[in-house]
Structures are given as structure tokens and as C-alpha cells.
CSV table of C-alpha atoms in Angstrom, one decimal:
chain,number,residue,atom,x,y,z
A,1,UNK,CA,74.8,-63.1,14.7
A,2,UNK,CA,70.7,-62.9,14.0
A,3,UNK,CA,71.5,-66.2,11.9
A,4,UNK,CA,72.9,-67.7,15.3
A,5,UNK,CA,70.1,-66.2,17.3
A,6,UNK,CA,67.5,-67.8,15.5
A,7,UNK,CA,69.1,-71.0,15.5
A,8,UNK,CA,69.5,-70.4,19.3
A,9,UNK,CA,66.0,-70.3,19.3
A,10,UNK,CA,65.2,-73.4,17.6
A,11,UNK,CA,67.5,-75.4,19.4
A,12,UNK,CA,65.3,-74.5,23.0
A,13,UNK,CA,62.0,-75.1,21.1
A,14,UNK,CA,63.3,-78.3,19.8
A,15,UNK,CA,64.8,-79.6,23.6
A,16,UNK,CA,61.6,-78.4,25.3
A,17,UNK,CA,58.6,-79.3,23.1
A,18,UNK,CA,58.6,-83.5,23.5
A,19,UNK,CA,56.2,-85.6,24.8
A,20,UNK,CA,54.9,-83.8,27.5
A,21,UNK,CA,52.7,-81.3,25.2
A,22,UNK,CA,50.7,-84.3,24.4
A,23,UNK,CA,49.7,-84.7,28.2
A,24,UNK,CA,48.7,-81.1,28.6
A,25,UNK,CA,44.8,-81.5,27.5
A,26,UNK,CA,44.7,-84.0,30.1
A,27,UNK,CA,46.2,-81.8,32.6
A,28,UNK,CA,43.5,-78.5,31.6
A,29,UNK,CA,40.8,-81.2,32.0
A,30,UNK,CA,41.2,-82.6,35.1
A,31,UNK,CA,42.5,-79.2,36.8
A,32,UNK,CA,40.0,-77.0,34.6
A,33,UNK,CA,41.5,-73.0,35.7
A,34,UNK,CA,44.2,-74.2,38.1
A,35,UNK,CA,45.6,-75.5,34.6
A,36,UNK,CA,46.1,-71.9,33.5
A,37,UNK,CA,47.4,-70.1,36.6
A,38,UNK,CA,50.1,-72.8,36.7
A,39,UNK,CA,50.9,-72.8,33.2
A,40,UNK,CA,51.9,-68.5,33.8
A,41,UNK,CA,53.7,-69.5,37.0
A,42,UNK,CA,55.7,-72.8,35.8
A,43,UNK,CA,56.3,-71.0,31.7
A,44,UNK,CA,57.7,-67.6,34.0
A,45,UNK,CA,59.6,-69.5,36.8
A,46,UNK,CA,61.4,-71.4,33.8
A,47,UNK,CA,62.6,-68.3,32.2
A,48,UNK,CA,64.2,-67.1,35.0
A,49,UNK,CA,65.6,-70.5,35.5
A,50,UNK,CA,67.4,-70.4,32.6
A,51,UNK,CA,68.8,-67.0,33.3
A,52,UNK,CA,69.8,-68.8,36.4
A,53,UNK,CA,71.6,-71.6,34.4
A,54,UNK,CA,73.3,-68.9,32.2
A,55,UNK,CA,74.9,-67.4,34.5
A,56,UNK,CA,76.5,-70.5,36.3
A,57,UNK,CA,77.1,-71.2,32.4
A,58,UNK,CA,79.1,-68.0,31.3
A,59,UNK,CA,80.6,-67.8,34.9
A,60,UNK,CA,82.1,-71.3,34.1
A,61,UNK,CA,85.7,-71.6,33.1
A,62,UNK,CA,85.2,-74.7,31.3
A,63,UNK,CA,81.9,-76.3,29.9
A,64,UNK,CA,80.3,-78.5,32.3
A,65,UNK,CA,76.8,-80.1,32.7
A,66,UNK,CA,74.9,-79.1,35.4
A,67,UNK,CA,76.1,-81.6,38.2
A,68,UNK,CA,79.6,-79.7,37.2
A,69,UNK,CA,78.0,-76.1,37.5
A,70,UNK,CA,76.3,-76.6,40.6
A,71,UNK,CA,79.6,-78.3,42.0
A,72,UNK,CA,81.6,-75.4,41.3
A,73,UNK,CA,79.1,-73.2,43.7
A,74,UNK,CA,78.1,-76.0,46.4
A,75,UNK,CA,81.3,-78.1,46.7
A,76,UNK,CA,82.1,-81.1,44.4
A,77,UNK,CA,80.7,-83.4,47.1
A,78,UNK,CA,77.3,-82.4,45.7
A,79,UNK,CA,78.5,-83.3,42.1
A,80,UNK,CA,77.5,-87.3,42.2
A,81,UNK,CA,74.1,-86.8,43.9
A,82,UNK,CA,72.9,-83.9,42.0
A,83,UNK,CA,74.0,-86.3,38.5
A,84,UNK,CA,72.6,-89.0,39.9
A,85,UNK,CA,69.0,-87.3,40.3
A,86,UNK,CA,69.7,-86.0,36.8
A,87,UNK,CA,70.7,-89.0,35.0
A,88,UNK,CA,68.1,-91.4,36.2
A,89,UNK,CA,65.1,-88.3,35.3
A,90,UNK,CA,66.5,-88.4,32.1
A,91,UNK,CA,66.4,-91.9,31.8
A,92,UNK,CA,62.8,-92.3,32.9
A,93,UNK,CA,62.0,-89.3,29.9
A,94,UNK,CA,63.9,-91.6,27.5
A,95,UNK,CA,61.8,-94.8,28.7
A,96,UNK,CA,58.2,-92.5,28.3
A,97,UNK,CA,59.0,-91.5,25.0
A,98,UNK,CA,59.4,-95.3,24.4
A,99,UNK,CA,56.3,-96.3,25.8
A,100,UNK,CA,54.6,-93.2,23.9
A,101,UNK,CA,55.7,-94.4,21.1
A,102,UNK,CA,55.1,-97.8,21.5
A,103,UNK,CA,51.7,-96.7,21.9
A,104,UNK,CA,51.1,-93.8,19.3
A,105,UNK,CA,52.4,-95.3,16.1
A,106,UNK,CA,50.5,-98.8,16.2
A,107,UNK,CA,47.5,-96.6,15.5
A,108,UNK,CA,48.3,-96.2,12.5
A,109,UNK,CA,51.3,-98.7,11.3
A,110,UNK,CA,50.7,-102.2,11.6
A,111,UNK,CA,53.5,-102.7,13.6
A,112,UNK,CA,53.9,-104.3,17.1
A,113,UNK,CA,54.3,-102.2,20.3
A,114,UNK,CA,57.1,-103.9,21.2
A,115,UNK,CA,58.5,-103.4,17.6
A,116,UNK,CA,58.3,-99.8,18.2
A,117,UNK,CA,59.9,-99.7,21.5
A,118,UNK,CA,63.0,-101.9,19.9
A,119,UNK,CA,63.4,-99.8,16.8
A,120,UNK,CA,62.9,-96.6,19.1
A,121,UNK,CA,65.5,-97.6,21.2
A,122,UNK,CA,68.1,-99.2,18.9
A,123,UNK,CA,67.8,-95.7,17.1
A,124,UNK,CA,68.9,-94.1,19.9
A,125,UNK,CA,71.4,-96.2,21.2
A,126,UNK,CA,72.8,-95.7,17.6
A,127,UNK,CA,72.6,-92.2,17.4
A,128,UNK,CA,74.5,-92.1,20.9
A,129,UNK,CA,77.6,-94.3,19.2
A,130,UNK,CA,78.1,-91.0,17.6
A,131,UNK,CA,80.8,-88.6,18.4
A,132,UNK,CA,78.5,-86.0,17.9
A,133,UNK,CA,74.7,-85.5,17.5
A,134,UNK,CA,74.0,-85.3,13.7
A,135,UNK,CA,70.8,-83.6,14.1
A,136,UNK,CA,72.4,-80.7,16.1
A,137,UNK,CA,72.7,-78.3,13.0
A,138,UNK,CA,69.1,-79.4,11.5
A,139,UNK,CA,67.1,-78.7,14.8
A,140,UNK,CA,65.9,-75.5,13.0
A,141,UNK,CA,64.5,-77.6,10.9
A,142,UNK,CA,62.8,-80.0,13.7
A,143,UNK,CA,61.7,-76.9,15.1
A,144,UNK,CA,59.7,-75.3,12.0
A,145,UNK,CA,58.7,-79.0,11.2
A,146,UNK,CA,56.9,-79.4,14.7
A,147,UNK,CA,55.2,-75.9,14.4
A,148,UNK,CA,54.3,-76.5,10.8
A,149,UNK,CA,52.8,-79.9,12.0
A,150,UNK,CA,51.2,-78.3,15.5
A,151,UNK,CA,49.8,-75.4,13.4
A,152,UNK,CA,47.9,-78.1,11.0
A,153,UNK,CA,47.0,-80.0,13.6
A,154,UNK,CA,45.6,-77.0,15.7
A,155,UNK,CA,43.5,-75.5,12.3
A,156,UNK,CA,42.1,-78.7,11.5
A,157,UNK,CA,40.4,-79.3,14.9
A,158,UNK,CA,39.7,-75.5,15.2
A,159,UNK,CA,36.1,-75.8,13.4
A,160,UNK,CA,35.4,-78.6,16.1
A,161,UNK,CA,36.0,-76.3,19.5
A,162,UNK,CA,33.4,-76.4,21.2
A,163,UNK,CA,33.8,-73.0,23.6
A,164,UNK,CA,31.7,-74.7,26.7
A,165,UNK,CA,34.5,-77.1,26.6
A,166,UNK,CA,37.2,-74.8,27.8
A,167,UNK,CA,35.3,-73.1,31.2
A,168,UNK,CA,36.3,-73.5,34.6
A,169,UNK,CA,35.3,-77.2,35.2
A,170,UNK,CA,37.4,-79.6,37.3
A,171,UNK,CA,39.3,-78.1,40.1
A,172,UNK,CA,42.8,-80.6,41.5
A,173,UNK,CA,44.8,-77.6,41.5
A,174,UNK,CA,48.1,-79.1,42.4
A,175,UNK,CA,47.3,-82.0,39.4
A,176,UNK,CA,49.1,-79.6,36.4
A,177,UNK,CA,51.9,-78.5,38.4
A,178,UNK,CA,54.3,-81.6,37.6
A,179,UNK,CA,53.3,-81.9,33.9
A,180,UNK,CA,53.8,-78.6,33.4
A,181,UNK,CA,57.7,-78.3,34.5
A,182,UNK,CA,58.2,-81.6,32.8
A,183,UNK,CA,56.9,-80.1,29.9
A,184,UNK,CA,58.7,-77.0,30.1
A,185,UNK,CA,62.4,-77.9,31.5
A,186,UNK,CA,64.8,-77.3,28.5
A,187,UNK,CA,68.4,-76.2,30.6
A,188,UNK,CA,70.1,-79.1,28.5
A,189,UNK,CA,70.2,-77.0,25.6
A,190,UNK,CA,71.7,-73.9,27.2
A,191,UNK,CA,75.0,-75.5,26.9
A,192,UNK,CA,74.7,-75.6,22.9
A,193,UNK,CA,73.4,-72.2,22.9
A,194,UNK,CA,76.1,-70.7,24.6
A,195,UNK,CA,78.3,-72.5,22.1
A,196,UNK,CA,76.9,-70.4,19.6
A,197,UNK,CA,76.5,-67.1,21.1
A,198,UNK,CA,79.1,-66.6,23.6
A,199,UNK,CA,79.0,-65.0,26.4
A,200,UNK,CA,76.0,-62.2,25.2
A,201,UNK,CA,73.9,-62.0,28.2
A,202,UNK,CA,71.5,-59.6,26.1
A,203,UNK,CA,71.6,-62.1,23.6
A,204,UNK,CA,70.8,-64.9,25.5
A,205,UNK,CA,68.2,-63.4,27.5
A,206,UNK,CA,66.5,-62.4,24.1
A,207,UNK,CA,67.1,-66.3,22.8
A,208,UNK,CA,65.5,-67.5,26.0
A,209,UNK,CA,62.8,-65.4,26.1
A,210,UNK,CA,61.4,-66.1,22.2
A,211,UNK,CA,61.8,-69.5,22.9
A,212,UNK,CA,59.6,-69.9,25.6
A,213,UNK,CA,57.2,-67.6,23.9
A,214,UNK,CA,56.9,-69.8,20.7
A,215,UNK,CA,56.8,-73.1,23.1
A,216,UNK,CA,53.8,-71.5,25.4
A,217,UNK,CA,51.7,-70.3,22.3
A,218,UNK,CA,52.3,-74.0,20.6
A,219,UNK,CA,51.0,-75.3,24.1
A,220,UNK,CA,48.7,-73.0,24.4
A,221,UNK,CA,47.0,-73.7,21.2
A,222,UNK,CA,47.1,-76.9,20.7
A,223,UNK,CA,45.8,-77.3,24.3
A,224,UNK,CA,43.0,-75.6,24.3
A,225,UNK,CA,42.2,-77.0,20.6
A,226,UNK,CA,42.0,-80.6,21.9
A,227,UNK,CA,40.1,-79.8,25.0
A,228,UNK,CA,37.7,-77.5,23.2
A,229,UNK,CA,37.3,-80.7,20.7
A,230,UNK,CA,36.9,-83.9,23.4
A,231,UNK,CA,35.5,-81.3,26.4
A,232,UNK,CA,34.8,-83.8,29.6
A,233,UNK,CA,35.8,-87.3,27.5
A,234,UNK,CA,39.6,-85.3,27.3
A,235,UNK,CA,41.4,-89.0,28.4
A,236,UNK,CA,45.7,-89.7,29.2
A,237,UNK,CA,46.0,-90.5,25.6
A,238,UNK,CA,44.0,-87.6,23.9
A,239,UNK,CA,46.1,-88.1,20.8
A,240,UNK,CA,44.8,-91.4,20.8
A,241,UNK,CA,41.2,-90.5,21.0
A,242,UNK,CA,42.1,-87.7,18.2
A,243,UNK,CA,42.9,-90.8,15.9
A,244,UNK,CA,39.9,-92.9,16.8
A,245,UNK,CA,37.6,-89.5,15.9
A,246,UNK,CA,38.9,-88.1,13.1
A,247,UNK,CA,40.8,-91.3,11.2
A,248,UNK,CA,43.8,-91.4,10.0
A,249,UNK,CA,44.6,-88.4,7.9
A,250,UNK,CA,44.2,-86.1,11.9
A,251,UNK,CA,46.2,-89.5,12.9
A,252,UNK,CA,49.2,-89.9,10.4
A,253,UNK,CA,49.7,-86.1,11.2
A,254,UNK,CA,49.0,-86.4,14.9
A,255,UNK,CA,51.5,-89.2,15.0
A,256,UNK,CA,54.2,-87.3,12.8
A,257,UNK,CA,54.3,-84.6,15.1
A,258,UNK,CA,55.3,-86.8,18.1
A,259,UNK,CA,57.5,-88.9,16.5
A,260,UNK,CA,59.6,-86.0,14.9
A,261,UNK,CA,59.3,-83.5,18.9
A,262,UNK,CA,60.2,-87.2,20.9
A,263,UNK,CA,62.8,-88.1,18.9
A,264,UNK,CA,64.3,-84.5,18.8
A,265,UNK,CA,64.3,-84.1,22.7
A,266,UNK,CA,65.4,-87.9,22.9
A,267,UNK,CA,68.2,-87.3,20.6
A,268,UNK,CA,69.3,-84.2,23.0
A,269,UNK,CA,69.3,-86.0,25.8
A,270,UNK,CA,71.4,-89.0,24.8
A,271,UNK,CA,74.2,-86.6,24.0
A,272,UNK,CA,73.6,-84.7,27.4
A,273,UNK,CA,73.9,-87.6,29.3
A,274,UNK,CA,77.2,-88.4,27.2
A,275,UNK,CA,78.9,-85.5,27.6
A,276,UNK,CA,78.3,-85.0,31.0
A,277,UNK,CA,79.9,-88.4,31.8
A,278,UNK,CA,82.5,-86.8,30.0
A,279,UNK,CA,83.5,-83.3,30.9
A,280,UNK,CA,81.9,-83.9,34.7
A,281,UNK,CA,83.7,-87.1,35.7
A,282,UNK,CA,86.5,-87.8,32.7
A,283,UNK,CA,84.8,-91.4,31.7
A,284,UNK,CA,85.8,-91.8,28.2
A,285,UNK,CA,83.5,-92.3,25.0
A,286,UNK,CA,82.5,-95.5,25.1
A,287,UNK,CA,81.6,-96.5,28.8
A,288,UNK,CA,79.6,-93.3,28.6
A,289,UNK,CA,77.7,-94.5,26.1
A,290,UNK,CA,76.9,-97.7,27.6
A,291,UNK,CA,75.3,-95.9,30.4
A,292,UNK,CA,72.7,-94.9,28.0
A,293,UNK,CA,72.3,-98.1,25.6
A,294,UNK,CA,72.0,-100.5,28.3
A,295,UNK,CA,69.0,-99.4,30.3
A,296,UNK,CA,67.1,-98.3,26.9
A,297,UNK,CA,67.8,-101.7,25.7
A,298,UNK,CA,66.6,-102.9,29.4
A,299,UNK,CA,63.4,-100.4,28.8
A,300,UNK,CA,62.4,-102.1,25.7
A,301,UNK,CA,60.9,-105.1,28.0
A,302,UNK,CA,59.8,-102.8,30.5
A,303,UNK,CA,55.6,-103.4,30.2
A,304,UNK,CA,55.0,-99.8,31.7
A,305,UNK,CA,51.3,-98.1,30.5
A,306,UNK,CA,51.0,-95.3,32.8
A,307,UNK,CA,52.6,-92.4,31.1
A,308,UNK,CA,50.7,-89.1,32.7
A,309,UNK,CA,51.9,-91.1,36.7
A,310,UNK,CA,55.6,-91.3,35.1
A,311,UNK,CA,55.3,-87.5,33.5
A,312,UNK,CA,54.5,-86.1,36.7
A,313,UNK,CA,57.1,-88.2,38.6
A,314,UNK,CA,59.6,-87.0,36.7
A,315,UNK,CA,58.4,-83.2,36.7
A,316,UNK,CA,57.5,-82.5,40.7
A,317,UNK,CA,60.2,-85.1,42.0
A,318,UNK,CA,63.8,-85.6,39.6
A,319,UNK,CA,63.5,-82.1,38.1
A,320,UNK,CA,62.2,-80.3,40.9
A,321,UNK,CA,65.3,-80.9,43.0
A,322,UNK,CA,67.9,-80.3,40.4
A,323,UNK,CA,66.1,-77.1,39.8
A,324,UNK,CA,66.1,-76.4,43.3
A,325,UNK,CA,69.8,-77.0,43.5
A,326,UNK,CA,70.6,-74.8,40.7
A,327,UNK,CA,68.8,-72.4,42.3
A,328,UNK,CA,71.0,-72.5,45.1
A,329,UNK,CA,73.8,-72.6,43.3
A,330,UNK,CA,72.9,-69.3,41.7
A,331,UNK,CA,72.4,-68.0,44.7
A,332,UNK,CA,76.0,-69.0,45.9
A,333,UNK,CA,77.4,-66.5,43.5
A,334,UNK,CA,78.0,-63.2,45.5
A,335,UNK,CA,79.0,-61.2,42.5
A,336,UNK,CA,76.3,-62.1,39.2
A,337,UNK,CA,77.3,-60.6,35.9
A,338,UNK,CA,75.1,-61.4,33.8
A,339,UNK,CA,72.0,-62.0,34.9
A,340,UNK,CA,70.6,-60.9,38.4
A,341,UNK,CA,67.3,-62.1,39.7
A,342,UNK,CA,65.8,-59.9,42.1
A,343,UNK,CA,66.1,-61.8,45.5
A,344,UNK,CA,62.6,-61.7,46.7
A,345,UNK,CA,62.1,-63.3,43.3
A,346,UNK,CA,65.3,-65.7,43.9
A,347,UNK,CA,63.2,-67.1,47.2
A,348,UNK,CA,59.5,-67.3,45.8
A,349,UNK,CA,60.8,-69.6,42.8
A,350,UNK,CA,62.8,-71.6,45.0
A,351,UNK,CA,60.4,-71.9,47.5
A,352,UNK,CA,57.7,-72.9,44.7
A,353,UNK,CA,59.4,-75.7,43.7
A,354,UNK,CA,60.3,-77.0,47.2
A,355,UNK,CA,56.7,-76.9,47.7
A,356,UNK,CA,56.3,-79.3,44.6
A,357,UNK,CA,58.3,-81.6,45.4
A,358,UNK,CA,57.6,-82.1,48.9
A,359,UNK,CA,53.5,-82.3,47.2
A,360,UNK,CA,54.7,-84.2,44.8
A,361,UNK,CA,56.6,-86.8,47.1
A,362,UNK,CA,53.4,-86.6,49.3
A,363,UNK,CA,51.3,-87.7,46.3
């Protein structure tokens, strides 16, 4: 069982820790503290959101995605919308990675960035021909690959922190909270977990919780590394001004990490969005998988730049609302057996979110 457990572990470390760590500098800079109080709120607000989601999960009498879950609680009228809100988030997360990508590795291959947005996305669309995800029993691997790269990373532009750098500076204090859920949200994986667990609530609240601890220090860290390094000059695309710095030894490294943390959370979503076609509304293999290869082959023309606009988008507005609907959901049950959120709590979070999406929408 500890075998399991740790490989719980990794598999939320691996589905959380994508792209959006690499907008977090960004985020500190422009909302100096603001940056820190929301990165408590948003990193504690997801943990009980996952307890949320495990409980609609082990309470299930079948496996489902979470259009399915919340359908079960809120009627199945509810089921379309809420998948429609989750499948076209997920899609816009697929078509950042690419246009990450498309800008990351040309800084150090001499490749085209349309190259890399086609060989991104025909790797995808490949990997989603699959019956199942072949990377699924290796993400311990991605995981202690990524924090073997962030730690390198981290202690190589440790001797370059500059403490002045990381005071209260800039104050937009609403600016973080979008990047911050979009780089936190990891309920796709739950469903594996629970594969591998059961139904062990003290388990799973254990899994959970490690999880989001190693994912917060790994943000944490390499955060306040970059901003301690770039200070003020802290831009979108800090990993690109990293490479322009410090060459291309920082930026070979720099440019691993993201390929191997995109392509693990891209990988994870793919099958997601497969199987929920499949176990939510019965579509068989292979029209579910043309829902996903079509609009990443569409993406690869799409000439999109700004990636922190699109992060945020899909943070405070797509996830915001299915959160708040799982939310509800959970609150639907009358009897919880598993795991019980105090219901003052219950309110605040869901209130916090509706808040950020209704700012966010605003914005």
C-alpha cells in the first residue's frame, strides 16, 4: 500500500505541476504580497477541493468524470453544460502548452515555432490513439524528473537572488488569483488515484495532502528564485529571459523542465477528455478521440502570443465554475462519508471562487 501511496502522490504532482509554474514569477511581480496571501488561500481552497471531489468520487457507483459526478447530485440536465465548460478549458490548456512550447524550445533548437507546435500536437494526437495512456505507470518518474530538474534549476540561480528583489513592491491584488488556480487545479487525476487506493479516505486525504505540499514548495522555490534573480525586469516569459542571461546550459535545463511538466499534464488531459466522452456520454473510442485531435491539429495555425491573458482565462473563468459546481454538488450530499468540510468553510470557498469569476469575467 505505501508503494501505491507514493505513486498516488506522483501522479497529482505530475497532473498539477505544467505550464502554469512558469507564469508564477510574473504573477509575484506584478502583485508583489498579494502574490503570497493568494497563493495560502488558492494552495488551501484546492485541498479541500479535492476532498470535495473524493467524496463525490468514492460515493460513485461507477467511475465518471466530473460532468458525471456532479450530474449524479444536481440532475443530469447539468451534465452537458458543466462538460462543455470542462472540455473547452481543457482545450485552451492543451493550445497554451502549444504555444509555450512553440516559444520555449526555439531558444535553444533551431527549429521553427510552428515546427514545434506540429510536432507538439501530432504527439498528442498520437498518444490519444491509444487505448490507454502509456506514461500512466512512469509518472513517478515525470514527477522525480521535474523536481530533480526544478531543484537544479532553483540552486543554480540561488547565488543570484538578490533579497531586495522579493519585498512588497507592486500591489494588483486580484492579478495572481487566476494564475494561481490554473496552476494548482489537478481533480483529473483523482480518478486514477482512487484506482489505486480504493476507497481509503485516510489514505487519500494523506495522498492529497503531500501532494500539494511538494507542488507549493516546487512553486514556492522556484518562484521566489526567479524573482529574486530578474527583481522589477521579471517579464510573461521569465524562462525566456533566464535563457537570454544565463546561456544555454540554465536554458537546455530550463527548457527540459517544461517540456517533460507540459507534456506530462498534456498527456493527462488527452486521456481525461477521452474517457469522459466515454463513461459520461457512451461515445465510443474513436469519435472521442477526434474531439481531441481535431482542434489541436486546428491549434497548430492558431497565431496566439499572449499566454499569461489565456492562463488567467482559463483559471478565474472555465475552472472557476466547474469548481463552483462541484462545490455544490458536494454540498447536495446530505449524508458525507468520507470527507466532511465544515460548512462555514463549505460557503467561504464557494463564495471565493464566485467572487473570481464574476472579477474575472469583469476583467
Amino acid at each position: 500500500m505505501l508503494k501505491k501511496a507514493i505513486e498516488s502522490v506522483f501522479i497529482i504532482v505530475s497532473t498539477i505541476v505544467g505550464f502554469g509554474v512558469f507564469l508564477l514569477p510574473y504573477a509575484l511581480q506584478i502583485s508583489g504580497g498579494y502574490f503570497w496571501i493568494w497563493f495560502i488561500v488558492v494552495a488551501l481552497a484546492v485541498y479541500e477541493l479535492h476532498l470535495a471531489y473524493g467524496e463525490l468520487l468514492f460515493d460513485a457507483k461507477e467511475k465518471h468524470n466530473l460532468p458525471g459526478l456532479i450530474s449524479q447530485r444536481l440532475g443530469k440536465h447539468w451534465k452537458l453544460p458543466v462538460w462543455i465548460f470542462d472540455y473547452v478549458g481543457i482545450l485552451l490548456v492543451l493550445l497554451l502548452f502549444l504555444v509555450a512550447l512553440s516559444q520555449f524550445v526555439p531558444l535553444v533548437l533551431p527549429v521553427s515555432a510552428l515546427t514545434v507546435k506540429a510536432f507538439f500536437a501530432l504527439l498528442f494526437v498520437l498518444v490519444g490513439l491509444l487505448s490507454v495512456n502509456p506514461f500512466a505507470n512512469i509518472k513517478t518518474v515525470f514527477s522525480i524528473a521535474m523536481i530533480f530538474l526544478f531543484a537544479i534549476l532553483s540552486g543554480l540561480l540561488f547565488p543570484y537572488v538578490r533579497p531586495e528583489n522579493l519585498v512588497w513592491q507592486n500591489s494588483q491584488y486580484f492579478f495572481s488569483y487566476g494564475l494561481l488556480v490554473f496552476a494548482f487545479i489537478g481533480y483529473s487525476s483523482l480518478q486514477m488515484v482512487y484506482d489505486l487506493i480504493g476507497p481509503n479516505a485516510a489514505l487519500f486525504r494523506r495522498v492529497n495532502k503531500a501532494a500539494l505540499m511538494i507542488v507549493s514548495a516546487l512553486y514556492l522555490f522556484f518562484t521566489a528564485s526567479v524573482v529574486g534573480v530578474l527583481g522589477n525586469t521579471t517579464a510573461e516569459n521569465s524562462l525566456v529571459q533566464l535563457v537570454t542571461i544565463f546561456g544555454p546550459a540554465i536554458g537546455s535545463l530550463s527548457i527540459a523542465l517544461a517540456m517533460v511538466s507540459m507534456s506530462s499534464v498534456a498527456f493527462s488531459l488527452v486521456f481525461y477528455i477521452k474517457r469522459g466522452l466515454m463513461v459520461d456520454f457512451k461515445i465510443k473510442e474513436f469519435p472521442a478521440w477526434c474531439a481531441i485531435a481535431v482542434p489541436l491539429i486546428l491549434f497548430v495555425f492558431i497565431p496566439l502570443q499572449g499566454v499569461v491573458q489565456l492562463a488567467d482565462l482559463i483559471g478565474g473563468l472555465f475552472l472557476s465554475v466547474n469548481i463552483l459546481l462541484l462545490l455544490v454538488a458536494y454540498d447536495h450530499i446530505k449524508h458525507k462519508k468520507y470527507f466532511h468540510i465544515h460548512p462555514i468553510l463549505l460557503r467561504a470557498l464557494i463564495l471565493l471562487f464566485a467572487i473570481g469569476w464574476v472579477v474575472s469575467l469583469a476583467l
